[in-house]
Amino acid sequence: MKNDRPLGIKEIAHQLGCSTRTIRRYHAEGKISTYKVGAKTSPIKIRQADLTKFIRKRGSEES
């Protein structure tokens, strides 16, 4: 299913129109439901469906 495909940090940043540094900050602050696949230095991932929910929520808060 397309919505279950995990996205990497560059894809997340591109869809949100921000930098990877911002995504790392969002992850550290718990603002976005990202996860790591392994150890401490593993890449940050998010499911497309969760990113879509975050975008919708953020859009409704700005309105």
Tab-separated table of N, CA and C in Angstrom:
chain	number	residue	atom	x	y	z
A	1	MET	N	0.844	-1.184	0.000
A	1	MET	CA	0.000	0.000	0.000
A	1	MET	C	0.891	1.250	0.000
A	2	LYS	N	0.592	2.205	-0.823
A	2	LYS	CA	1.422	3.390	-0.985
A	2	LYS	C	1.568	4.194	0.310
A	3	ASN	N	0.503	4.327	1.085
A	3	ASN	CA	0.552	5.128	2.312
A	3	ASN	C	1.388	4.501	3.413
A	4	ASP	N	1.799	3.254	3.261
A	4	ASP	CA	2.605	2.589	4.275
A	4	ASP	C	4.099	2.665	3.988
A	5	ARG	N	4.472	3.256	2.860
A	5	ARG	CA	5.883	3.343	2.490
A	5	ARG	C	6.598	4.333	3.409
A	6	PRO	N	7.659	3.886	4.081
A	6	PRO	CA	8.394	4.818	4.948
A	6	PRO	C	9.190	5.820	4.124
A	7	LEU	N	9.167	7.056	4.562
A	7	LEU	CA	9.895	8.133	3.896
A	7	LEU	C	11.135	8.481	4.705
A	8	GLY	N	12.193	8.842	4.026
A	8	GLY	CA	13.416	9.281	4.683
A	8	GLY	C	13.358	10.762	5.006
A	9	ILE	N	14.355	11.226	5.712
A	9	ILE	CA	14.368	12.606	6.197
A	9	ILE	C	14.360	13.637	5.061
A	10	LYS	N	15.034	13.346	3.961
A	10	LYS	CA	15.033	14.288	2.832
A	10	LYS	C	13.656	14.383	2.197
A	11	GLU	N	12.965	13.254	2.083
A	11	GLU	CA	11.615	13.258	1.526
A	11	GLU	C	10.642	13.989	2.450
A	12	ILE	N	10.806	13.796	3.747
A	12	ILE	CA	9.954	14.476	4.728
A	12	ILE	C	10.150	15.990	4.600
A	13	ALA	N	11.400	16.410	4.591
A	13	ALA	CA	11.711	17.837	4.493
A	13	ALA	C	11.165	18.427	3.198
A	14	HIS	N	11.295	17.708	2.105
A	14	HIS	CA	10.803	18.191	0.814
A	14	HIS	C	9.287	18.392	0.860
A	15	GLN	N	8.567	17.421	1.397
A	15	GLN	CA	7.105	17.518	1.448
A	15	GLN	C	6.637	18.633	2.376
A	16	LEU	N	7.410	18.918	3.406
A	16	LEU	CA	7.039	19.983	4.342
A	16	LEU	C	7.600	21.340	3.928
A	17	GLY	N	8.520	21.345	2.970
A	17	GLY	CA	9.114	22.599	2.521
A	17	GLY	C	10.039	23.205	3.564
A	18	CYS	N	10.794	22.363	4.235
A	18	CYS	CA	11.723	22.848	5.253
A	18	CYS	C	13.036	22.074	5.137
A	19	SER	N	13.962	22.343	6.032
A	19	SER	CA	15.270	21.689	5.991
A	19	SER	C	15.251	20.379	6.777
A	20	THR	N	16.264	19.559	6.529
A	20	THR	CA	16.399	18.323	7.297
A	20	THR	C	16.697	18.640	8.764
A	21	ARG	N	17.353	19.756	9.005
A	21	ARG	CA	17.630	20.182	10.384
A	21	ARG	C	16.313	20.420	11.143
A	22	THR	N	15.340	21.017	10.467
A	22	THR	CA	14.030	21.243	11.083
A	22	THR	C	13.356	19.912	11.399
A	23	ILE	N	13.457	18.952	10.498
A	23	ILE	CA	12.858	17.634	10.735
A	23	ILE	C	13.518	16.971	11.938
A	24	ARG	N	14.841	17.076	12.035
A	24	ARG	CA	15.535	16.506	13.199
A	24	ARG	C	15.070	17.175	14.496
A	25	ARG	N	14.843	18.474	14.451
A	25	ARG	CA	14.347	19.193	15.624
A	25	ARG	C	12.926	18.740	15.964
A	26	TYR	N	12.055	18.651	14.956
A	26	TYR	CA	10.692	18.159	15.184
A	26	TYR	C	10.723	16.770	15.816
A	27	HIS	N	11.608	15.913	15.322
A	27	HIS	CA	11.740	14.551	15.857
A	27	HIS	C	12.170	14.601	17.326
A	28	ALA	N	13.186	15.388	17.623
A	28	ALA	CA	13.707	15.481	18.996
A	28	ALA	C	12.669	16.042	19.960
A	29	GLU	N	11.840	16.976	19.472
A	29	GLU	CA	10.821	17.612	20.315
A	29	GLU	C	9.511	16.827	20.355
A	30	GLY	N	9.425	15.750	19.559
A	30	GLY	CA	8.208	14.939	19.537
A	30	GLY	C	7.051	15.588	18.805
A	31	LYS	N	7.334	16.549	17.943
A	31	LYS	CA	6.276	17.258	17.217
A	31	LYS	C	5.726	16.454	16.045
A	32	ILE	N	6.507	15.484	15.568
A	32	ILE	CA	6.115	14.694	14.413
A	32	ILE	C	6.372	13.226	14.740
A	33	SER	N	5.481	12.346	14.281
A	33	SER	CA	5.567	10.941	14.679
A	33	SER	C	6.569	10.162	13.823
A	34	THR	N	7.820	10.536	13.938
A	34	THR	CA	8.898	9.852	13.234
A	34	THR	C	9.447	8.736	14.113
A	35	TYR	N	10.235	7.868	13.504
A	35	TYR	CA	10.863	6.783	14.245
A	35	TYR	C	12.228	6.487	13.647
A	36	LYS	N	13.020	5.780	14.392
A	36	LYS	CA	14.330	5.339	13.911
A	36	LYS	C	14.291	3.830	13.760
A	37	VAL	N	14.985	3.333	12.752
A	37	VAL	CA	14.928	1.919	12.418
A	37	VAL	C	15.915	1.091	13.226
A	38	GLY	N	16.877	1.705	13.860
A	38	GLY	CA	17.879	0.930	14.592
A	38	GLY	C	18.509	1.736	15.700
A	39	ALA	N	19.825	1.795	15.665
A	39	ALA	CA	20.611	2.437	16.714
A	39	ALA	C	20.424	3.953	16.733
A	40	LYS	N	21.132	4.570	17.648
A	40	LYS	CA	21.026	6.013	17.867
A	40	LYS	C	21.278	6.839	16.604
A	41	THR	N	22.179	6.391	15.760
A	41	THR	CA	22.517	7.148	14.561
A	41	THR	C	21.713	6.719	13.326
A	42	SER	N	20.697	5.895	13.514
A	42	SER	CA	19.879	5.432	12.396
A	42	SER	C	19.112	6.587	11.775
A	43	PRO	N	18.744	6.423	10.517
A	43	PRO	CA	17.991	7.493	9.850
A	43	PRO	C	16.572	7.625	10.401
A	44	ILE	N	16.067	8.831	10.358
A	44	ILE	CA	14.701	9.114	10.792
A	44	ILE	C	13.753	8.742	9.657
A	45	LYS	N	12.667	8.077	9.992
A	45	LYS	CA	11.667	7.651	9.018
A	45	LYS	C	10.280	8.042	9.502
A	46	ILE	N	9.340	8.120	8.571
A	46	ILE	CA	7.930	8.326	8.893
A	46	ILE	C	7.103	7.650	7.812
A	47	ARG	N	5.955	7.123	8.192
A	47	ARG	CA	5.047	6.554	7.191
A	47	ARG	C	4.360	7.700	6.459
A	48	GLN	N	4.091	7.526	5.179
A	48	GLN	CA	3.432	8.571	4.386
A	48	GLN	C	2.101	8.973	5.009
A	49	ALA	N	1.340	8.002	5.497
A	49	ALA	CA	0.042	8.306	6.109
A	49	ALA	C	0.201	9.216	7.328
A	50	ASP	N	1.231	8.981	8.148
A	50	ASP	CA	1.462	9.822	9.325
A	50	ASP	C	1.901	11.230	8.925
A	51	LEU	N	2.695	11.332	7.867
A	51	LEU	CA	3.111	12.649	7.391
A	51	LEU	C	1.916	13.421	6.845
A	52	THR	N	1.038	12.738	6.133
A	52	THR	CA	-0.171	13.374	5.606
A	52	THR	C	-1.030	13.911	6.751
A	53	LYS	N	-1.176	13.132	7.820
A	53	LYS	CA	-1.935	13.586	8.995
A	53	LYS	C	-1.285	14.821	9.610
A	54	PHE	N	0.047	14.821	9.725
A	54	PHE	CA	0.762	15.954	10.285
A	54	PHE	C	0.537	17.204	9.436
A	55	ILE	N	0.608	17.055	8.122
A	55	ILE	CA	0.410	18.193	7.217
A	55	ILE	C	-1.005	18.749	7.364
A	56	ARG	N	-1.993	17.871	7.425
A	56	ARG	CA	-3.394	18.319	7.590
A	56	ARG	C	-3.577	19.045	8.913
A	57	LYS	N	-3.012	18.494	9.981
A	57	LYS	CA	-3.138	19.100	11.304
A	57	LYS	C	-2.475	20.475	11.313
A	58	ARG	N	-1.280	20.545	10.754
A	58	ARG	CA	-0.549	21.816	10.705
A	58	ARG	C	-1.316	22.845	9.890
A	59	GLY	N	-1.937	22.421	8.804
A	59	GLY	CA	-2.724	23.318	7.964
A	59	GLY	C	-3.950	23.855	8.679
A	60	SER	N	-4.599	23.011	9.473
A	60	SER	CA	-5.797	23.448	10.194
A	60	SER	C	-5.435	24.394	11.342
A	61	GLU	N	-4.250	24.254	11.885
A	61	GLU	CA	-3.811	25.144	12.968
A	61	GLU	C	-3.454	26.533	12.430
A	62	GLU	N	-3.040	26.591	11.160
A	62	GLU	CA	-2.669	27.877	10.561
A	62	GLU	C	-3.889	28.647	10.080
A	63	SER	N	-5.026	27.972	9.893
A	63	SER	CA	-6.239	28.625	9.383
A	63	SER	C	-6.925	29.450	10.440
